[in-house]
N, CA, C and O atoms as a CHARMM CRD file, in Angstrom:
* protein
*
  280
    1    1 MET  N     12.36400  -6.82900 -28.22800 PROA 1      0.00000
    2    1 MET  CA    11.45200  -7.27800 -27.45800 PROA 1      0.00000
    3    1 MET  C     11.36100  -7.26200 -25.48500 PROA 1      0.00000
    4    1 MET  O     11.71900  -8.09100 -24.64700 PROA 1      0.00000
    5    2 LYS  N     10.71900  -5.92000 -25.37700 PROA 2      0.00000
    6    2 LYS  CA    10.76500  -6.32900 -23.38500 PROA 2      0.00000
    7    2 LYS  C     10.70900  -6.60200 -23.10000 PROA 2      0.00000
    8    2 LYS  O      9.63100  -6.08600 -22.80200 PROA 2      0.00000
    9    3 ARG  N     10.78500  -7.50700 -22.34400 PROA 3      0.00000
   10    3 ARG  CA    10.34600  -9.05000 -20.95600 PROA 3      0.00000
   11    3 ARG  C      9.83800  -8.56300 -19.44500 PROA 3      0.00000
   12    3 ARG  O     10.18400  -7.40700 -19.20200 PROA 3      0.00000
   13    4 ARG  N      9.21500  -9.10400 -18.56300 PROA 4      0.00000
   14    4 ARG  CA     8.79100  -8.86300 -17.52900 PROA 4      0.00000
   15    4 ARG  C      8.00800 -10.11700 -16.96800 PROA 4      0.00000
   16    4 ARG  O      7.07000 -10.83400 -17.31800 PROA 4      0.00000
   17    5 VAL  N      9.12200  -9.97100 -15.63600 PROA 5      0.00000
   18    5 VAL  CA     8.68700 -10.99900 -15.05000 PROA 5      0.00000
   19    5 VAL  C      6.37900 -10.79100 -14.31900 PROA 5      0.00000
   20    5 VAL  O      5.56800  -9.91900 -14.00900 PROA 5      0.00000
   21    6 THR  N      6.48900 -12.25600 -14.45000 PROA 6      0.00000
   22    6 THR  CA     5.00700 -12.18300 -14.00500 PROA 6      0.00000
   23    6 THR  C      4.96200 -13.12000 -12.65600 PROA 6      0.00000
   24    6 THR  O      5.96500 -13.70700 -12.24800 PROA 6      0.00000
   25    7 ASN  N      4.01600 -13.17300 -12.17900 PROA 7      0.00000
   26    7 ASN  CA     3.44700 -14.02800 -11.35700 PROA 7      0.00000
   27    7 ASN  C      2.58200 -15.12100 -10.65000 PROA 7      0.00000
   28    7 ASN  O      1.75000 -15.03000 -11.55400 PROA 7      0.00000
   29    8 GLN  N      2.06500 -16.03200  -9.87000 PROA 8      0.00000
   30    8 GLN  CA     0.81500 -16.78300  -9.82400 PROA 8      0.00000
   31    8 GLN  C      0.45700 -17.14300  -8.81700 PROA 8      0.00000
   32    8 GLN  O     -0.24200 -18.10200  -8.49100 PROA 8      0.00000
   33    9 ILE  N      1.33100 -15.71800  -7.80400 PROA 9      0.00000
   34    9 ILE  CA     0.91300 -15.96900  -6.72700 PROA 9      0.00000
   35    9 ILE  C     -0.36100 -15.83100  -5.85800 PROA 9      0.00000
   36    9 ILE  O     -0.46800 -16.23500  -4.70000 PROA 9      0.00000
   37   10 ARG  N     -1.36400 -15.16300  -6.62900 PROA 10     0.00000
   38   10 ARG  CA    -3.04600 -15.10600  -6.20600 PROA 10     0.00000
   39   10 ARG  C     -3.35900 -16.37800  -6.60400 PROA 10     0.00000
   40   10 ARG  O     -4.31800 -16.74800  -5.92700 PROA 10     0.00000
   41   11 ARG  N     -3.15000 -16.89200  -7.07100 PROA 11     0.00000
   42   11 ARG  CA    -4.05400 -18.13600  -8.07900 PROA 11     0.00000
   43   11 ARG  C     -2.78100 -19.30400  -7.15100 PROA 11     0.00000
   44   11 ARG  O     -2.93100 -20.48600  -6.84200 PROA 11     0.00000
   45   12 LEU  N     -2.09100 -18.77200  -7.01800 PROA 12     0.00000
   46   12 LEU  CA    -1.01400 -20.08900  -5.82200 PROA 12     0.00000
   47   12 LEU  C     -1.67700 -19.67900  -4.34300 PROA 12     0.00000
   48   12 LEU  O     -2.18800 -20.61200  -3.72400 PROA 12     0.00000
   49   13 ARG  N     -1.70300 -18.56000  -3.82800 PROA 13     0.00000
   50   13 ARG  CA    -2.62800 -18.36900  -2.53700 PROA 13     0.00000
   51   13 ARG  C     -3.85400 -19.49100  -2.43500 PROA 13     0.00000
   52   13 ARG  O     -3.57200 -20.57400  -1.92200 PROA 13     0.00000
   53   14 PHE  N     -4.98200 -19.29700  -2.83300 PROA 14     0.00000
   54   14 PHE  CA    -6.18400 -19.73300  -2.83100 PROA 14     0.00000
   55   14 PHE  C     -5.51500 -21.26600  -2.87300 PROA 14     0.00000
   56   14 PHE  O     -5.72100 -21.96700  -1.88200 PROA 14     0.00000
   57   15 ALA  N     -5.02300 -21.61300  -3.55600 PROA 15     0.00000
   58   15 ALA  CA    -4.76700 -23.60600  -3.86800 PROA 15     0.00000
   59   15 ALA  C     -4.22900 -23.43800  -2.37400 PROA 15     0.00000
   60   15 ALA  O     -4.72400 -24.32000  -1.67100 PROA 15     0.00000
   61   16 ALA  N     -3.62100 -22.83600  -1.86300 PROA 16     0.00000
   62   16 ALA  CA    -3.01100 -23.67300  -0.80300 PROA 16     0.00000
   63   16 ALA  C     -3.76700 -22.36100   0.92700 PROA 16     0.00000
   64   16 ALA  O     -3.34400 -21.36900   1.52100 PROA 16     0.00000
   65   17 ASP  N     -5.36800 -23.52100   1.02100 PROA 17     0.00000
   66   17 ASP  CA    -5.96300 -22.84200   1.35500 PROA 17     0.00000
   67   17 ASP  C     -6.41700 -21.56400   2.31500 PROA 17     0.00000
   68   17 ASP  O     -6.43500 -21.23200   3.50000 PROA 17     0.00000
   69   18 GLU  N     -6.87600 -20.92600   0.59500 PROA 18     0.00000
   70   18 GLU  CA    -7.06100 -19.43800   1.25900 PROA 18     0.00000
   71   18 GLU  C     -6.14700 -18.88800   1.57700 PROA 18     0.00000
   72   18 GLU  O     -6.64200 -17.86300   2.04800 PROA 18     0.00000
   73   19 MET  N     -4.80400 -18.77000   1.70900 PROA 19     0.00000
   74   19 MET  CA    -3.99700 -17.93000   1.89400 PROA 19     0.00000
   75   19 MET  C     -4.46900 -16.70300   1.58800 PROA 19     0.00000
   76   19 MET  O     -4.84200 -16.28800   0.49000 PROA 19     0.00000
   77   20 THR  N     -4.40200 -15.77600   3.32800 PROA 20     0.00000
   78   20 THR  CA    -4.91000 -14.43600   2.48800 PROA 20     0.00000
   79   20 THR  C     -3.18000 -13.35500   2.42500 PROA 20     0.00000
   80   20 THR  O     -2.15600 -13.94900   2.76200 PROA 20     0.00000
   81   21 GLN  N     -3.11200 -12.35500   2.13200 PROA 21     0.00000
   82   21 GLN  CA    -2.01000 -11.98600   1.62300 PROA 21     0.00000
   83   21 GLN  C     -1.48500 -11.16200   2.43800 PROA 21     0.00000
   84   21 GLN  O     -0.72600 -10.30700   1.97900 PROA 21     0.00000
   85   22 ALA  N     -1.86600 -11.23100   4.42400 PROA 22     0.00000
   86   22 ALA  CA    -1.33100 -11.28900   4.94500 PROA 22     0.00000
   87   22 ALA  C     -0.66700 -12.25100   5.98900 PROA 22     0.00000
   88   22 ALA  O      0.24400 -12.17100   6.81300 PROA 22     0.00000
   89   23 GLU  N     -1.47100 -13.10700   5.60100 PROA 23     0.00000
   90   23 GLU  CA    -0.56000 -14.49100   6.13500 PROA 23     0.00000
   91   23 GLU  C      0.57500 -14.85500   5.07300 PROA 23     0.00000
   92   23 GLU  O      1.72600 -14.55200   5.38900 PROA 23     0.00000
   93   24 LEU  N      0.40800 -15.33200   4.12900 PROA 24     0.00000
   94   24 LEU  CA     1.50000 -14.70200   2.77300 PROA 24     0.00000
   95   24 LEU  C      2.76000 -13.95100   3.34300 PROA 24     0.00000
   96   24 LEU  O      3.79000 -14.56700   3.61800 PROA 24     0.00000
   97   25 ALA  N      2.63100 -12.59000   3.50600 PROA 25     0.00000
   98   25 ALA  CA     3.56200 -11.79400   4.24000 PROA 25     0.00000
   99   25 ALA  C      4.08500 -11.48000   5.65700 PROA 25     0.00000
  100   25 ALA  O      4.75000 -10.50700   6.01400 PROA 25     0.00000
  101   26 GLU  N      3.57300 -12.66900   6.48900 PROA 26     0.00000
  102   26 GLU  CA     4.23100 -12.65200   7.17300 PROA 26     0.00000
  103   26 GLU  C      4.41800 -13.69000   7.98000 PROA 26     0.00000
  104   26 GLU  O      4.53200 -13.85000   9.19500 PROA 26     0.00000
  105   27 ALA  N      4.42800 -14.69500   6.55800 PROA 27     0.00000
  106   27 ALA  CA     5.12200 -16.20600   6.73200 PROA 27     0.00000
  107   27 ALA  C      6.29900 -15.70300   5.65400 PROA 27     0.00000
  108   27 ALA  O      6.95300 -16.63100   5.17800 PROA 27     0.00000
  109   28 VAL  N      6.64700 -14.38800   5.21700 PROA 28     0.00000
  110   28 VAL  CA     8.18600 -14.29900   4.28100 PROA 28     0.00000
  111   28 VAL  C      8.80300 -12.88100   4.38000 PROA 28     0.00000
  112   28 VAL  O      9.46500 -12.33100   3.49900 PROA 28     0.00000
  113   29 GLY  N      8.36900 -12.20900   6.00800 PROA 29     0.00000
  114   29 GLY  CA     9.01500 -11.55800   6.33800 PROA 29     0.00000
  115   29 GLY  C      8.76100 -10.18800   5.80700 PROA 29     0.00000
  116   29 GLY  O      9.73000  -9.43100   5.87300 PROA 29     0.00000
  117   30 VAL  N      7.40400  -9.59800   5.17300 PROA 30     0.00000
  118   30 VAL  CA     7.26900  -8.47100   4.30900 PROA 30     0.00000
  119   30 VAL  C      6.35600  -7.59000   4.94100 PROA 30     0.00000
  120   30 VAL  O      6.29000  -7.61900   6.16900 PROA 30     0.00000
  121   31 THR  N      5.71400  -6.89000   4.35900 PROA 31     0.00000
  122   31 THR  CA     4.40600  -6.46500   4.90400 PROA 31     0.00000
  123   31 THR  C      3.38200  -6.81000   4.10100 PROA 31     0.00000
  124   31 THR  O      3.64400  -7.69400   3.28400 PROA 31     0.00000
  125   32 ARG  N      2.12000  -6.29900   4.09700 PROA 32     0.00000
  126   32 ARG  CA     0.58000  -6.76400   3.49200 PROA 32     0.00000
  127   32 ARG  C      0.53800  -6.75700   2.15300 PROA 32     0.00000
  128   32 ARG  O      0.15900  -7.55700   1.29600 PROA 32     0.00000
  129   33 GLN  N      1.27100  -5.08200   2.15600 PROA 33     0.00000
  130   33 GLN  CA     1.18200  -4.24600   1.06500 PROA 33     0.00000
  131   33 GLN  C      2.06000  -4.35600   0.50200 PROA 33     0.00000
  132   33 GLN  O      2.04100  -3.59100  -0.46200 PROA 33     0.00000
  133   34 THR  N      3.74400  -5.49200   0.60700 PROA 34     0.00000
  134   34 THR  CA     4.46700  -5.12300  -0.17900 PROA 34     0.00000
  135   34 THR  C      3.95300  -7.04300  -0.49500 PROA 34     0.00000
  136   34 THR  O      4.94200  -7.69600  -0.16400 PROA 34     0.00000
  137   35 VAL  N      3.12100  -7.75400  -0.85300 PROA 35     0.00000
  138   35 VAL  CA     2.17700  -8.85100  -0.96600 PROA 35     0.00000
  139   35 VAL  C      1.48000  -8.31600  -1.87500 PROA 35     0.00000
  140   35 VAL  O      1.53500  -8.82900  -2.99200 PROA 35     0.00000
  141   36 ASN  N      0.80600  -7.38500  -1.70600 PROA 36     0.00000
  142   36 ASN  CA    -0.40000  -6.78000  -2.43300 PROA 36     0.00000
  143   36 ASN  C      0.54000  -5.90300  -4.33300 PROA 36     0.00000
  144   36 ASN  O      0.18600  -5.98500  -5.50900 PROA 36     0.00000
  145   37 ALA  N      1.90400  -5.09400  -3.56600 PROA 37     0.00000
  146   37 ALA  CA     2.81800  -5.10500  -5.27200 PROA 37     0.00000
  147   37 ALA  C      2.70600  -6.01600  -6.35400 PROA 37     0.00000
  148   37 ALA  O      2.28800  -5.97700  -7.51100 PROA 37     0.00000
  149   38 ILE  N      3.42200  -7.18500  -5.28500 PROA 38     0.00000
  150   38 ILE  CA     4.49600  -8.21400  -5.99400 PROA 38     0.00000
  151   38 ILE  C      2.89800  -8.85300  -6.54300 PROA 38     0.00000
  152   38 ILE  O      2.99400  -9.40000  -7.64100 PROA 38     0.00000
  153   39 GLU  N      2.06200  -8.85700  -6.19200 PROA 39     0.00000
  154   39 GLU  CA     0.89500  -9.96300  -6.68900 PROA 39     0.00000
  155   39 GLU  C      0.18500  -9.41300  -7.94100 PROA 39     0.00000
  156   39 GLU  O     -0.59100 -10.09600  -8.61000 PROA 39     0.00000
  157   40 ARG  N      0.59500  -7.75400  -8.29500 PROA 40     0.00000
  158   40 ARG  CA    -0.28800  -6.72900  -8.85600 PROA 40     0.00000
  159   40 ARG  C      0.53100  -6.76100 -10.26200 PROA 40     0.00000
  160   40 ARG  O      0.14800  -6.68100 -11.42900 PROA 40     0.00000
  161   41 GLY  N      1.65400  -6.89300  -9.74600 PROA 41     0.00000
  162   41 GLY  CA     2.95100  -6.62100 -11.02900 PROA 41     0.00000
  163   41 GLY  C      3.76300  -5.10600 -10.77900 PROA 41     0.00000
  164   41 GLY  O      4.69200  -4.96000 -11.57400 PROA 41     0.00000
  165   42 LYS  N      3.58400  -4.02800  -9.87400 PROA 42     0.00000
  166   42 LYS  CA     3.65700  -3.04900  -9.23400 PROA 42     0.00000
  167   42 LYS  C      5.41800  -3.52300  -8.98800 PROA 42     0.00000
  168   42 LYS  O      6.32400  -2.82200  -9.43700 PROA 42     0.00000
  169   43 TYR  N      5.73700  -5.12900  -8.01800 PROA 43     0.00000
  170   43 TYR  CA     6.95800  -3.87700  -7.72700 PROA 43     0.00000
  171   43 TYR  C      7.58900  -5.55500  -7.53300 PROA 43     0.00000
  172   43 TYR  O      6.87500  -6.55600  -7.46300 PROA 43     0.00000
  173   44 ALA  N      8.62000  -5.54000  -7.49000 PROA 44     0.00000
  174   44 ALA  CA    10.32800  -6.95100  -8.26400 PROA 44     0.00000
  175   44 ALA  C     10.55900  -7.09700  -6.65400 PROA 44     0.00000
  176   44 ALA  O     11.00500  -6.33400  -5.79600 PROA 44     0.00000
  177   45 PRO  N      9.91800  -8.77000  -6.64000 PROA 45     0.00000
  178   45 PRO  CA    10.49600  -8.99000  -5.48800 PROA 45     0.00000
  179   45 PRO  C     12.03000  -9.77600  -5.17400 PROA 45     0.00000
  180   45 PRO  O     12.29900 -10.79500  -5.81000 PROA 45     0.00000
  181   46 SER  N     12.96000  -9.24900  -4.19800 PROA 46     0.00000
  182   46 SER  CA    14.33300  -8.93300  -4.75800 PROA 46     0.00000
  183   46 SER  C     14.22900 -10.73300  -4.90800 PROA 46     0.00000
  184   46 SER  O     13.15200 -11.31600  -5.02800 PROA 46     0.00000
  185   47 LEU  N     15.53300 -11.40700  -4.87200 PROA 47     0.00000
  186   47 LEU  CA    15.43700 -13.09100  -5.45000 PROA 47     0.00000
  187   47 LEU  C     15.56700 -13.37200  -4.24700 PROA 47     0.00000
  188   47 LEU  O     14.91900 -14.41800  -4.21900 PROA 47     0.00000
  189   48 ASP  N     16.16000 -13.11300  -2.54900 PROA 48     0.00000
  190   48 ASP  CA    15.08200 -13.31500  -0.79800 PROA 48     0.00000
  191   48 ASP  C     14.56000 -13.79800  -0.75500 PROA 48     0.00000
  192   48 ASP  O     14.56600 -14.94100  -0.30000 PROA 48     0.00000
  193   49 VAL  N     13.40700 -12.92000  -1.43500 PROA 49     0.00000
  194   49 VAL  CA    11.88400 -12.38400  -1.52400 PROA 49     0.00000
  195   49 VAL  C     11.34300 -13.87600  -2.23500 PROA 49     0.00000
  196   49 VAL  O     10.85300 -14.98200  -2.00700 PROA 49     0.00000
  197   50 ALA  N     11.67100 -13.28100  -2.89900 PROA 50     0.00000
  198   50 ALA  CA    11.04000 -14.27900  -4.69900 PROA 50     0.00000
  199   50 ALA  C     10.50600 -15.65800  -3.70100 PROA 50     0.00000
  200   50 ALA  O      9.37600 -16.14400  -3.65200 PROA 50     0.00000
  201   51 PHE  N     12.17500 -16.21500  -2.69300 PROA 51     0.00000
  202   51 PHE  CA    12.48600 -16.94900  -2.66400 PROA 51     0.00000
  203   51 PHE  C     11.71300 -17.75400  -1.21400 PROA 51     0.00000
  204   51 PHE  O     11.46400 -18.94500  -1.02300 PROA 51     0.00000
  205   52 LEU  N     11.53100 -16.80700  -0.53700 PROA 52     0.00000
  206   52 LEU  CA    10.77800 -17.09600   0.61200 PROA 52     0.00000
  207   52 LEU  C      8.65700 -17.64500   0.07200 PROA 52     0.00000
  208   52 LEU  O      7.69300 -18.36100   0.34300 PROA 52     0.00000
  209   53 ILE  N      9.23400 -16.52000  -0.86300 PROA 53     0.00000
  210   53 ILE  CA     7.15100 -16.75100  -1.36300 PROA 53     0.00000
  211   53 ILE  C      6.94200 -18.53500  -1.93300 PROA 53     0.00000
  212   53 ILE  O      6.01800 -19.32900  -1.76000 PROA 53     0.00000
  213   54 ALA  N      7.95800 -18.62800  -2.49100 PROA 54     0.00000
  214   54 ALA  CA     8.12200 -20.06200  -3.15800 PROA 54     0.00000
  215   54 ALA  C      7.87300 -21.38000  -1.87500 PROA 54     0.00000
  216   54 ALA  O      7.10500 -22.34000  -1.80300 PROA 54     0.00000
  217   55 GLU  N      9.01000 -20.79800  -0.92900 PROA 55     0.00000
  218   55 GLU  CA     8.88100 -21.66300   0.12400 PROA 55     0.00000
  219   55 GLU  C      7.63900 -21.70100   1.12200 PROA 55     0.00000
  220   55 GLU  O      7.32100 -22.48100   2.02000 PROA 55     0.00000
  221   56 ALA  N      7.11000 -20.63300   0.64200 PROA 56     0.00000
  222   56 ALA  CA     5.70300 -19.87100   2.07300 PROA 56     0.00000
  223   56 ALA  C      4.33200 -21.40400   1.37500 PROA 56     0.00000
  224   56 ALA  O      3.58600 -22.27900   1.81600 PROA 56     0.00000
  225   57 LEU  N      4.87800 -20.70800  -0.12600 PROA 57     0.00000
  226   57 LEU  CA     3.06200 -21.36200  -0.93600 PROA 57     0.00000
  227   57 LEU  C      3.67700 -22.92000  -1.18600 PROA 57     0.00000
  228   57 LEU  O      2.80400 -23.58000  -1.75000 PROA 57     0.00000
  229   58 GLY  N      4.67400 -23.57300  -0.99200 PROA 58     0.00000
  230   58 GLY  CA     5.24300 -24.82800  -1.49300 PROA 58     0.00000
  231   58 GLY  C      5.44700 -25.45300  -2.67300 PROA 58     0.00000
  232   58 GLY  O      5.27700 -26.56900  -3.16400 PROA 58     0.00000
  233   59 VAL  N      5.75500 -24.67100  -2.89800 PROA 59     0.00000
  234   59 VAL  CA     6.52300 -24.41800  -4.50600 PROA 59     0.00000
  235   59 VAL  C      7.47100 -24.12300  -5.21800 PROA 59     0.00000
  236   59 VAL  O      7.58100 -22.89700  -5.25700 PROA 59     0.00000
  237   60 PRO  N      8.30200 -24.68900  -5.87200 PROA 60     0.00000
  238   60 PRO  CA     8.89500 -24.44900  -6.24500 PROA 60     0.00000
  239   60 PRO  C      8.73800 -23.06800  -7.23400 PROA 60     0.00000
  240   60 PRO  O      7.71200 -22.53100  -7.65200 PROA 60     0.00000
  241   61 LEU  N      9.87300 -22.78300  -7.39600 PROA 61     0.00000
  242   61 LEU  CA    10.10800 -20.17400  -7.73100 PROA 61     0.00000
  243   61 LEU  C      9.92600 -21.02600  -8.94800 PROA 61     0.00000
  244   61 LEU  O     10.66500 -21.98500  -8.72800 PROA 61     0.00000
  245   62 ASP  N      9.55200 -21.14500  -9.70600 PROA 62     0.00000
  246   62 ASP  CA     9.94100 -21.35000 -11.22400 PROA 62     0.00000
  247   62 ASP  C      7.92100 -21.52700 -10.96800 PROA 62     0.00000
  248   62 ASP  O      7.47400 -20.40400 -11.20100 PROA 62     0.00000
  249   63 ASP  N      6.96700 -22.31000 -10.67300 PROA 63     0.00000
  250   63 ASP  CA     5.84700 -22.32900 -10.11900 PROA 63     0.00000
  251   63 ASP  C      5.50400 -20.88000 -10.14500 PROA 63     0.00000
  252   63 ASP  O      4.54300 -20.67600 -10.88700 PROA 63     0.00000
  253   64 VAL  N      5.97500 -19.80100  -9.57500 PROA 64     0.00000
  254   64 VAL  CA     5.50400 -18.69800  -8.84100 PROA 64     0.00000
  255   64 VAL  C      6.11400 -17.50300 -10.32300 PROA 64     0.00000
  256   64 VAL  O      5.31100 -17.59500 -11.25200 PROA 64     0.00000
  257   65 PHE  N      7.01700 -16.73500 -10.57200 PROA 65     0.00000
  258   65 PHE  CA     7.37700 -16.42700 -11.02900 PROA 65     0.00000
  259   65 PHE  C      8.19400 -16.52500 -12.90500 PROA 65     0.00000
  260   65 PHE  O      9.36800 -16.48600 -13.27200 PROA 65     0.00000
  261   66 SER  N      7.51700 -16.59400 -13.29900 PROA 66     0.00000
  262   66 SER  CA     8.07400 -16.08500 -14.72900 PROA 66     0.00000
  263   66 SER  C      8.79300 -15.18000 -15.72700 PROA 66     0.00000
  264   66 SER  O      9.51200 -14.31800 -15.22300 PROA 66     0.00000
  265   67 LEU  N      8.71900 -15.23200 -17.06400 PROA 67     0.00000
  266   67 LEU  CA     9.77500 -14.12500 -17.85400 PROA 67     0.00000
  267   67 LEU  C      8.56000 -13.52700 -18.42200 PROA 67     0.00000
  268   67 LEU  O      8.93700 -12.38700 -18.69300 PROA 67     0.00000
  269   68 ASP  N      7.47900 -13.60600 -18.72200 PROA 68     0.00000
  270   68 ASP  CA     7.05000 -13.05200 -20.73200 PROA 68     0.00000
  271   68 ASP  C      7.89200 -11.87900 -21.23300 PROA 68     0.00000
  272   68 ASP  O      8.86600 -11.18000 -20.95400 PROA 68     0.00000
  273   69 GLU  N      6.63000 -12.14500 -22.42600 PROA 69     0.00000
  274   69 GLU  CA     7.09300 -11.33500 -23.46900 PROA 69     0.00000
  275   69 GLU  C      5.76500 -10.33500 -23.08500 PROA 69     0.00000
  276   69 GLU  O      4.57300 -10.62400 -22.97500 PROA 69     0.00000
  277   70 ALA  N      6.55900  -8.89300 -22.91000 PROA 70     0.00000
  278   70 ALA  CA     5.38700  -7.80700 -22.54200 PROA 70     0.00000
  279   70 ALA  C      5.07600  -7.23900 -24.09500 PROA 70     0.00000
  280   70 ALA  O      4.22200  -6.37100 -24.27500 PROA 70     0.00000
């Protein structure tokens, strides 16, 4: 079985006062394009970036990312 990392970044951004990708990117220290790629599942973030995203969104890491079966 192949497994893949999924995320709830888009939903959590909107729950966080409709935070934009640019605002999240600035808080994390990456580009907006990087946030977009992570959000769409086209790029897997480093562990450091994953923790920074969760911190910026004010939620635990496992509320942002999960491992699903593809």
